[in-house]
Amino acid sequence: MSVITLTLNGELVSARTGQSLLEAIRDQGVKLPTLCHLDGLSTRGGCRLCLVEIGGSPRLLPACTTEAVEGMVVVTHNDKINHYRKLILELTFAERNHTCAVCVSNEHCELQALAAELGMDHVRYDYLDPDLGMDTSHEKFGVDHNRCILCLRCVRVCDEVEGAHTWDVRGRGILSQVITDLNRPWGESETCTECGKCVEICPTGALFDQGASVGEMKKDARFLRRILDGREKRQWQR
Amino acid sequence: MNAEPQKVRLATVWLGGCSGCHMSFLDLDESLMDLSEQVELVYGPLVDAKTYPENVDLCLVEGAVTNIENLELARRIRTHTKIVVSFGDCAVTGNVTSMRNRIPVKDLLTAVYQQARAPIGPQALEVLPALLEKALPLHQAIRVDVFLPGCPPVPERISAVLDALLKGQEVELSPPLRTFG
């Protein structure tokens, strides 16, 4: 495996060939915010929070979908990047109805925590107030589309880790919505194995356990690493 | 003899909210004694003043702007106040108050006053101030100087903001003190 050299925030650092910029940056201990990215799942580049400035490029690029290459000059934090990250979060909040005070994931939500971390104290845009529904037809779980940020972690974990591919997406742009079994109610899904992986890796209160009340939905995405490590080391085979 | 230093003229206002932010304000407990030495409370639910006064230095505004009365008061606040603080999630984001926004006002009033078995009937509509089409965060109605999120903001947040403002400093809340919810 060959080693490459790039300039990160003014310092020369090493990375491995084929690594994504996000991996290379995080390997150096630099924190980059992400919402759609989760180690172990395929890369999506949807949330755009890991935008970085790359020498020679007139626009900001997402670090997760950009490969680290020799000689690259990368800046991860400056006023321009911070401005756009905050703007993206504000648009995300304006697009659906993220009312934190009455959310099952209040105080355990990645979106809520990132907003505070990145200095978002209000939203400058008009809220769209869409009339999105909920699906509580499943015996164990529920989905509140008002809380969904379309990170598609649920779609990917269901397909790539559980192998069920119950989740998919319909519509385009802000009309996109995650669906189960070609838009049948979740409770009537013939493919759902009820494993709960989608619920556990959802960064907001969009997917939740039935019966969870405000602030009760605590999630732990670390299980995914344990599963994937186990697979890699063949711990599950007799 | 030196004249006593002039106290900061403080107002608190309750628009379309649940008064939880005011309850949290009262939870400042003994700090209220220190505060009372620095400020003169000139308007609010805890003061018997009918009209929002002139020359207010600092105003904490709780609640979203939901009806024409709220809107008129918000505009008067802006005209007569140096520093306006958006106090709590309803003022900052619209929060629970704005959850009605996806329902047309006519349908909402019909459901609440005409169809529901409530102790108040259609006659209430004759005296209630007209609802705005949407409940608005305060900064969509008037210019806001400081945002104090939280539902309600815990006393530590309120203290942090008041301390900074009374010392004439810029408000910079740390991440744990600026979450919504």
Short mmCIF file of C-alpha atoms in Angstrom, two decimals:
data_model
loop_
_atom_site.label_atom_id
_atom_site.label_comp_id
_atom_site.label_asym_id
_atom_site.label_seq_id
_atom_site.Cartn_x
_atom_site.Cartn_y
_atom_site.Cartn_z
CA MET A 1 0.00 0.00 0.00
CA SER A 2 1.62 3.23 -1.12
CA VAL A 3 1.68 6.37 0.92
CA ILE A 4 0.80 9.81 -0.41
CA THR A 5 1.47 13.25 1.01
CA LEU A 6 -0.96 16.11 1.17
CA THR A 7 -1.18 19.48 2.87
CA LEU A 8 -3.86 19.62 5.54
CA ASN A 9 -4.57 23.01 7.10
CA GLY A 10 -1.05 24.13 6.22
CA GLU A 11 0.78 21.04 7.45
CA LEU A 12 2.22 18.17 5.47
CA VAL A 13 0.53 14.88 6.36
CA SER A 14 0.54 11.32 5.04
CA ALA A 15 -2.38 9.25 3.83
CA ARG A 16 -2.85 5.89 2.15
CA THR A 17 -3.56 5.61 -1.56
CA GLY A 18 -7.23 5.06 -2.19
CA GLN A 19 -8.36 6.62 1.09
CA SER A 20 -11.19 9.12 1.04
CA LEU A 21 -10.33 12.62 2.16
CA LEU A 22 -12.67 12.17 5.11
CA GLU A 23 -10.72 9.11 6.31
CA ALA A 24 -7.38 10.81 5.75
CA ILE A 25 -8.50 13.95 7.61
CA ARG A 26 -9.96 12.01 10.53
CA ASP A 27 -6.80 9.90 10.73
CA GLN A 28 -4.98 13.14 11.55
CA GLY A 29 -7.32 13.78 14.47
CA VAL A 30 -9.15 16.62 12.75
CA LYS A 31 -12.90 16.59 13.45
CA LEU A 32 -15.18 16.93 10.45
CA PRO A 33 -18.96 17.03 10.95
CA THR A 34 -21.07 14.46 9.06
CA LEU A 35 -24.65 13.27 9.19
CA CYS A 36 -25.09 10.90 6.26
CA HIS A 37 -21.72 9.20 6.69
CA LEU A 38 -21.31 6.19 8.92
CA ASP A 39 -18.19 4.03 8.99
CA GLY A 40 -19.03 0.66 7.51
CA LEU A 41 -21.77 1.86 5.15
CA SER A 42 -21.26 2.93 1.54
CA THR A 43 -20.55 6.61 0.96
CA ARG A 44 -23.42 8.89 -0.04
CA GLY A 45 -22.20 12.51 0.02
CA GLY A 46 -25.73 13.69 0.69
CA CYS A 47 -25.55 15.89 3.77
CA ARG A 48 -22.64 18.03 2.51
CA LEU A 49 -21.48 18.83 6.03
CA CYS A 50 -17.96 17.48 5.41
CA LEU A 51 -17.35 20.11 2.73
CA VAL A 52 -13.68 21.12 2.50
CA GLU A 53 -11.71 23.59 0.42
CA ILE A 54 -9.28 22.01 -2.02
CA GLY A 55 -6.54 24.01 -3.73
CA GLY A 56 -7.34 24.50 -7.41
CA SER A 57 -11.07 23.84 -7.04
CA PRO A 58 -13.39 26.86 -7.22
CA ARG A 59 -16.07 25.09 -5.17
CA LEU A 60 -16.17 23.27 -1.87
CA LEU A 61 -16.14 19.47 -2.12
CA PRO A 62 -17.47 16.81 0.25
CA ALA A 63 -14.52 15.03 1.86
CA CYS A 64 -16.38 11.70 2.05
CA THR A 65 -16.73 11.29 -1.73
CA THR A 66 -13.39 12.85 -2.69
CA GLU A 67 -10.32 10.66 -2.93
CA ALA A 68 -7.14 11.84 -1.25
CA VAL A 69 -4.48 12.31 -3.91
CA GLU A 70 -0.81 13.20 -3.84
CA GLY A 71 -0.06 16.89 -3.42
CA MET A 72 -3.62 17.93 -2.54
CA VAL A 73 -3.92 21.13 -0.50
CA VAL A 74 -6.89 20.84 1.85
CA VAL A 75 -8.47 23.27 4.31
CA THR A 76 -11.12 21.87 6.65
CA HIS A 77 -12.18 24.92 8.63
CA ASN A 78 -12.35 28.60 7.73
CA ASP A 79 -15.03 31.30 7.71
CA LYS A 80 -16.33 30.36 4.27
CA ILE A 81 -16.64 26.64 5.09
CA ASN A 82 -18.17 27.32 8.50
CA HIS A 83 -20.66 29.68 6.86
CA TYR A 84 -21.80 27.01 4.40
CA ARG A 85 -22.01 24.24 7.02
CA LYS A 86 -24.26 26.42 9.17
CA LEU A 87 -26.33 27.38 6.15
CA ILE A 88 -26.83 23.71 5.23
CA LEU A 89 -28.02 22.91 8.74
CA GLU A 90 -30.42 25.85 8.73
CA LEU A 91 -31.90 24.69 5.43
CA THR A 92 -32.24 21.18 6.84
CA PHE A 93 -34.18 22.52 9.83
CA ALA A 94 -36.37 24.71 7.58
CA GLU A 95 -37.24 21.86 5.23
CA ARG A 96 -39.22 19.68 7.66
CA ASN A 97 -40.66 19.97 11.16
CA HIS A 98 -37.81 19.37 13.57
CA THR A 99 -39.50 20.42 16.79
CA CYS A 100 -36.82 19.27 19.21
CA ALA A 101 -38.86 19.93 22.35
CA VAL A 102 -41.39 17.21 21.49
CA CYS A 103 -39.07 14.74 19.74
CA VAL A 104 -38.36 11.20 20.93
CA SER A 105 -34.66 11.86 20.28
CA ASN A 106 -34.46 15.17 22.15
CA GLU A 107 -30.98 15.45 23.71
CA HIS A 108 -29.84 12.29 21.89
CA CYS A 109 -30.01 13.62 18.35
CA GLU A 110 -27.06 14.06 16.00
CA LEU A 111 -28.77 16.90 14.11
CA GLN A 112 -29.62 18.79 17.29
CA ALA A 113 -26.09 18.33 18.67
CA LEU A 114 -24.43 19.42 15.43
CA ALA A 115 -26.57 22.54 15.23
CA ALA A 116 -25.39 23.57 18.68
CA GLU A 117 -21.79 22.64 17.93
CA LEU A 118 -21.68 24.61 14.68
CA GLY A 119 -23.16 27.71 16.30
CA MET A 120 -26.66 27.64 14.82
CA ASP A 121 -28.84 29.57 17.27
CA HIS A 122 -31.70 30.31 14.87
CA VAL A 123 -32.85 29.61 11.30
CA ARG A 124 -32.73 32.53 8.85
CA TYR A 125 -35.05 30.92 6.29
CA ASP A 126 -38.81 30.47 6.12
CA TYR A 127 -39.93 27.12 7.48
CA LEU A 128 -41.69 25.12 4.78
CA ASP A 129 -44.07 23.41 7.24
CA PRO A 130 -44.80 20.38 5.02
CA ASP A 131 -47.67 18.11 5.97
CA LEU A 132 -45.76 14.86 6.30
CA GLY A 133 -47.16 11.80 7.90
CA MET A 134 -46.06 9.08 10.26
CA ASP A 135 -46.20 5.33 9.83
CA THR A 136 -46.76 3.49 13.07
CA SER A 137 -48.16 0.34 11.49
CA HIS A 138 -45.15 -1.74 12.55
CA GLU A 139 -45.50 -3.57 15.83
CA LYS A 140 -42.05 -2.60 17.10
CA PHE A 141 -41.03 0.56 15.25
CA GLY A 142 -42.34 3.80 13.80
CA VAL A 143 -41.24 6.40 11.25
CA ASP A 144 -41.94 10.11 11.47
CA HIS A 145 -41.14 11.65 8.09
CA ASN A 146 -41.15 15.12 9.64
CA ARG A 147 -37.89 14.24 11.41
CA CYS A 148 -36.21 12.58 8.42
CA ILE A 149 -33.17 14.36 6.96
CA LEU A 150 -32.85 11.90 4.05
CA CYS A 151 -29.36 10.78 5.06
CA LEU A 152 -30.42 7.31 3.83
CA ARG A 153 -28.44 5.49 6.50
CA CYS A 154 -31.53 3.28 7.01
CA VAL A 155 -31.66 2.41 3.32
CA ARG A 156 -27.97 1.53 3.25
CA VAL A 157 -27.77 -0.44 6.49
CA CYS A 158 -30.83 -2.49 5.54
CA ASP A 159 -29.38 -3.30 2.13
CA GLU A 160 -25.69 -3.58 2.87
CA VAL A 161 -25.58 -5.08 6.35
CA GLU A 162 -28.91 -6.79 6.99
CA GLY A 163 -29.35 -7.77 3.33
CA ALA A 164 -33.10 -7.22 3.38
CA HIS A 165 -33.44 -4.02 1.32
CA THR A 166 -36.76 -3.18 2.91
CA TRP A 167 -36.07 0.56 2.71
CA ASP A 168 -35.95 2.63 -0.43
CA VAL A 169 -36.63 6.19 -1.57
CA ARG A 170 -39.46 7.70 -3.56
CA GLY A 171 -39.77 11.20 -5.04
CA ARG A 172 -37.09 13.73 -5.86
CA GLY A 173 -35.50 16.68 -4.09
CA ILE A 174 -37.31 17.82 -0.98
CA LEU A 175 -40.26 15.62 -1.95
CA SER A 176 -38.10 12.55 -1.37
CA GLN A 177 -39.32 10.18 1.29
CA VAL A 178 -38.00 6.89 2.63
CA ILE A 179 -40.41 4.03 2.02
CA THR A 180 -40.72 0.37 2.94
CA ASP A 181 -41.51 -2.39 0.44
CA LEU A 182 -42.45 -0.22 -2.53
CA ASN A 183 -44.42 2.18 -0.34
CA ARG A 184 -46.49 -0.30 1.62
CA PRO A 185 -47.02 0.36 5.34
CA TRP A 186 -44.02 -0.82 7.34
CA GLY A 187 -46.24 -3.15 9.36
CA GLU A 188 -47.22 -4.98 6.19
CA SER A 189 -43.66 -5.37 4.93
CA GLU A 190 -42.78 -8.90 3.86
CA THR A 191 -39.06 -8.20 3.74
CA CYS A 192 -38.49 -6.47 7.10
CA THR A 193 -36.69 -8.80 9.48
CA GLU A 194 -37.43 -6.57 12.48
CA CYS A 195 -33.71 -6.42 13.23
CA GLY A 196 -33.90 -2.73 14.21
CA LYS A 197 -30.62 -1.74 12.58
CA CYS A 198 -32.29 1.11 10.68
CA VAL A 199 -33.73 2.52 13.89
CA GLU A 200 -30.43 2.28 15.72
CA ILE A 201 -28.40 4.16 13.10
CA CYS A 202 -30.98 6.86 12.31
CA PRO A 203 -29.34 10.14 13.43
CA THR A 204 -32.60 11.87 14.39
CA GLY A 205 -35.98 10.91 15.82
CA ALA A 206 -37.31 9.86 12.40
CA LEU A 207 -37.07 6.15 13.19
CA PHE A 208 -37.99 5.12 16.70
CA ASP A 209 -39.11 2.27 18.92
CA GLN A 210 -42.86 2.09 19.48
CA GLY A 211 -43.74 3.54 22.86
CA ALA A 212 -40.73 5.83 23.10
CA SER A 213 -41.69 9.18 24.55
CA VAL A 214 -40.00 12.59 24.38
CA GLY A 215 -36.25 12.25 24.91
CA GLU A 216 -36.43 8.49 25.50
CA MET A 217 -35.02 7.31 22.18
CA LYS A 218 -31.32 6.70 22.78
CA LYS A 219 -29.47 5.16 19.87
CA ASP A 220 -26.08 3.52 19.61
CA ALA A 221 -24.59 3.15 16.13
CA ARG A 222 -21.48 1.41 17.50
CA PHE A 223 -23.18 -1.98 17.09
CA LEU A 224 -22.52 -1.65 13.36
CA ARG A 225 -18.76 -1.67 13.85
CA ARG A 226 -19.05 -4.79 16.02
CA ILE A 227 -21.06 -6.59 13.35
CA LEU A 228 -18.73 -5.60 10.54
CA ASP A 229 -15.58 -6.43 12.51
CA GLY A 230 -17.08 -9.80 13.38
CA ARG A 231 -17.81 -10.49 9.74
CA GLU A 232 -14.34 -9.49 8.68
CA LYS A 233 -12.71 -11.72 11.27
CA ARG A 234 -15.22 -14.50 10.53
CA GLN A 235 -16.26 -14.64 14.16
CA TRP A 236 -19.78 -15.71 13.25
CA GLN A 237 -18.75 -18.86 11.32
CA ARG A 238 -18.53 -22.27 12.97
CA MET B 1 -24.04 63.10 47.32
CA ASN B 2 -23.74 60.86 44.26
CA ALA B 3 -26.93 60.00 42.45
CA GLU B 4 -27.74 56.30 42.35
CA PRO B 5 -26.70 54.66 39.09
CA GLN B 6 -29.63 54.32 36.76
CA LYS B 7 -31.01 50.80 36.65
CA VAL B 8 -31.43 48.87 33.41
CA ARG B 9 -35.05 49.00 32.33
CA LEU B 10 -36.03 45.35 31.79
CA ALA B 11 -39.24 44.02 30.24
CA THR B 12 -40.42 40.46 29.75
CA VAL B 13 -43.15 39.64 27.26
CA TRP B 14 -45.34 36.58 26.80
CA LEU B 15 -46.56 36.10 23.22
CA GLY B 16 -47.66 32.71 21.79
CA GLY B 17 -45.96 30.42 24.30
CA CYS B 18 -46.82 28.37 27.35
CA SER B 19 -45.14 30.64 29.93
CA GLY B 20 -42.57 27.91 30.57
CA CYS B 21 -39.79 30.39 29.77
CA HIS B 22 -41.17 32.76 32.41
CA MET B 23 -41.34 29.85 34.87
CA SER B 24 -37.69 29.14 34.09
CA PHE B 25 -36.94 32.84 34.64
CA LEU B 26 -38.44 32.53 38.11
CA ASP B 27 -36.20 29.50 38.65
CA LEU B 28 -33.27 31.92 38.82
CA ASP B 29 -34.24 31.81 42.50
CA GLU B 30 -31.93 33.87 44.70
CA SER B 31 -30.20 35.31 41.63
CA LEU B 32 -33.39 37.29 41.16
CA MET B 33 -32.38 39.32 44.23
CA ASP B 34 -29.06 40.26 42.61
CA LEU B 35 -30.85 40.96 39.36
CA SER B 36 -33.38 43.22 41.05
CA GLU B 37 -30.53 45.43 42.22
CA GLN B 38 -29.42 45.96 38.66
CA VAL B 39 -32.70 46.19 36.80
CA GLU B 40 -36.07 47.84 37.04
CA LEU B 41 -38.81 45.53 35.79
CA VAL B 42 -41.01 47.84 33.75
CA TYR B 43 -43.34 45.46 31.90
CA GLY B 44 -44.35 41.79 31.80
CA PRO B 45 -46.73 39.20 33.23
CA LEU B 46 -45.31 39.96 36.67
CA VAL B 47 -45.89 43.72 36.42
CA ASP B 48 -49.16 45.63 36.51
CA ALA B 49 -48.51 47.77 33.45
CA LYS B 50 -51.08 47.76 30.66
CA THR B 51 -49.01 49.34 27.89
CA TYR B 52 -45.51 48.45 26.78
CA PRO B 53 -43.50 51.48 27.92
CA GLU B 54 -40.99 53.59 26.06
CA ASN B 55 -37.21 53.58 26.60
CA VAL B 56 -36.81 49.93 27.53
CA ASP B 57 -33.18 48.79 27.62
CA LEU B 58 -33.64 45.04 27.48
CA CYS B 59 -36.62 42.84 26.67
CA LEU B 60 -36.99 39.05 26.88
CA VAL B 61 -39.72 37.98 24.46
CA GLU B 62 -41.23 34.55 25.00
CA GLY B 63 -43.44 32.84 22.43
CA ALA B 64 -44.06 32.86 18.70
CA VAL B 65 -45.93 35.65 16.92
CA THR B 66 -49.29 34.00 16.36
CA ASN B 67 -51.95 36.70 16.00
CA ILE B 68 -52.35 40.37 15.13
CA GLU B 69 -52.10 41.45 18.78
CA ASN B 70 -48.75 39.64 19.07
CA LEU B 71 -47.60 41.31 15.88
CA GLU B 72 -48.59 44.80 17.03
CA LEU B 73 -46.91 44.28 20.40
CA ALA B 74 -43.76 42.88 18.78
CA ARG B 75 -43.51 45.97 16.58
CA ARG B 76 -44.01 48.26 19.57
CA ILE B 77 -41.33 46.33 21.46
CA ARG B 78 -38.88 46.83 18.62
CA THR B 79 -39.59 50.55 18.42
CA HIS B 80 -39.11 51.16 22.13
CA THR B 81 -36.37 48.65 23.07
CA LYS B 82 -32.60 48.76 22.71
CA ILE B 83 -31.90 45.00 22.97
CA VAL B 84 -34.55 42.43 22.07
CA VAL B 85 -33.89 38.85 23.16
CA SER B 86 -35.72 35.96 21.50
CA PHE B 87 -36.48 34.03 24.68
CA GLY B 88 -36.97 30.27 24.26
CA ASP B 89 -37.68 27.95 21.37
CA CYS B 90 -41.14 29.29 20.47
CA ALA B 91 -39.68 32.75 19.92
CA VAL B 92 -36.54 31.36 18.24
CA THR B 93 -37.98 28.61 16.01
CA GLY B 94 -41.77 28.73 16.37
CA ASN B 95 -41.51 25.40 18.21
CA VAL B 96 -44.72 23.73 19.44
CA THR B 97 -46.75 26.88 18.74
CA SER B 98 -45.91 26.63 15.04
CA MET B 99 -46.98 23.00 14.75
CA ARG B 100 -50.35 24.36 13.60
CA ASN B 101 -48.72 25.89 10.54
CA ARG B 102 -49.48 22.97 8.26
CA ILE B 103 -53.21 23.39 8.97
CA PRO B 104 -55.14 26.23 7.28
CA VAL B 105 -56.34 28.75 9.90
CA LYS B 106 -59.99 28.36 8.88
CA ASP B 107 -59.89 24.59 9.40
CA LEU B 108 -58.09 25.05 12.70
CA LEU B 109 -60.67 27.47 14.11
CA THR B 110 -63.53 25.29 12.88
CA ALA B 111 -62.06 22.23 14.58
CA VAL B 112 -61.37 24.01 17.87
CA TYR B 113 -64.36 26.34 18.25
CA GLN B 114 -67.14 24.90 16.08
CA GLN B 115 -66.72 21.13 16.21
CA ALA B 116 -64.92 20.34 19.45
CA ARG B 117 -66.86 19.89 22.66
CA ALA B 118 -65.11 22.78 24.36
CA PRO B 119 -66.50 25.07 27.05
CA ILE B 120 -65.95 27.90 24.60
CA GLY B 121 -68.00 28.07 21.43
CA PRO B 122 -68.09 30.03 18.18
CA GLN B 123 -68.78 33.25 20.12
CA ALA B 124 -65.14 33.24 21.20
CA LEU B 125 -64.16 33.97 17.61
CA GLU B 126 -65.87 37.36 17.88
CA VAL B 127 -63.43 38.57 20.55
CA LEU B 128 -60.26 36.62 19.84
CA PRO B 129 -57.54 38.49 17.95
CA ALA B 130 -57.28 37.20 14.40
CA LEU B 131 -54.69 34.46 13.94
CA LEU B 132 -51.89 35.01 11.47
CA GLU B 133 -51.75 32.50 8.64
CA LYS B 134 -48.65 31.03 10.29
CA ALA B 135 -47.13 31.27 13.76
CA LEU B 136 -43.81 33.05 13.19
CA PRO B 137 -40.51 32.97 15.03
CA LEU B 138 -39.95 36.45 16.46
CA HIS B 139 -37.13 37.29 14.05
CA GLN B 140 -39.51 36.84 11.12
CA ALA B 141 -41.68 39.64 12.52
CA ILE B 142 -39.08 42.07 13.92
CA ARG B 143 -35.30 42.36 14.13
CA VAL B 144 -33.89 40.37 17.04
CA ASP B 145 -30.55 41.08 18.72
CA VAL B 146 -29.93 37.96 20.82
CA PHE B 147 -31.18 34.37 20.57
CA LEU B 148 -31.70 32.32 23.72
CA PRO B 149 -32.91 28.87 22.63
CA GLY B 150 -34.27 26.09 24.84
CA CYS B 151 -37.67 24.71 25.75
CA PRO B 152 -37.55 26.24 28.21
CA PRO B 153 -34.05 27.72 28.47
CA VAL B 154 -32.65 26.47 31.78
CA PRO B 155 -31.84 29.14 34.39
CA GLU B 156 -28.09 28.77 33.66
CA ARG B 157 -28.71 29.89 30.08
CA ILE B 158 -30.84 32.82 31.16
CA SER B 159 -28.16 33.84 33.68
CA ALA B 160 -25.40 33.57 31.08
CA VAL B 161 -27.28 35.84 28.69
CA LEU B 162 -28.37 38.39 31.31
CA ASP B 163 -24.89 38.52 32.85
CA ALA B 164 -23.28 39.25 29.51
CA LEU B 165 -25.86 41.85 28.50
CA LEU B 166 -25.81 43.65 31.84
CA LYS B 167 -22.02 43.86 31.60
CA GLY B 168 -22.35 45.27 28.09
CA GLN B 169 -20.67 42.21 26.57
CA GLU B 170 -21.55 40.27 23.47
CA VAL B 171 -23.52 37.09 24.17
CA GLU B 172 -21.61 33.95 23.24
CA LEU B 173 -23.28 30.81 24.52
CA SER B 174 -21.24 27.61 24.60
CA PRO B 175 -22.63 24.68 22.55
CA PRO B 176 -24.30 22.94 25.53
CA LEU B 177 -26.14 26.20 26.29
CA ARG B 178 -27.51 26.81 22.80
CA THR B 179 -29.34 23.61 21.88
CA PHE B 180 -32.97 23.66 20.81
CA GLY B 181 -35.37 21.55 22.83
#
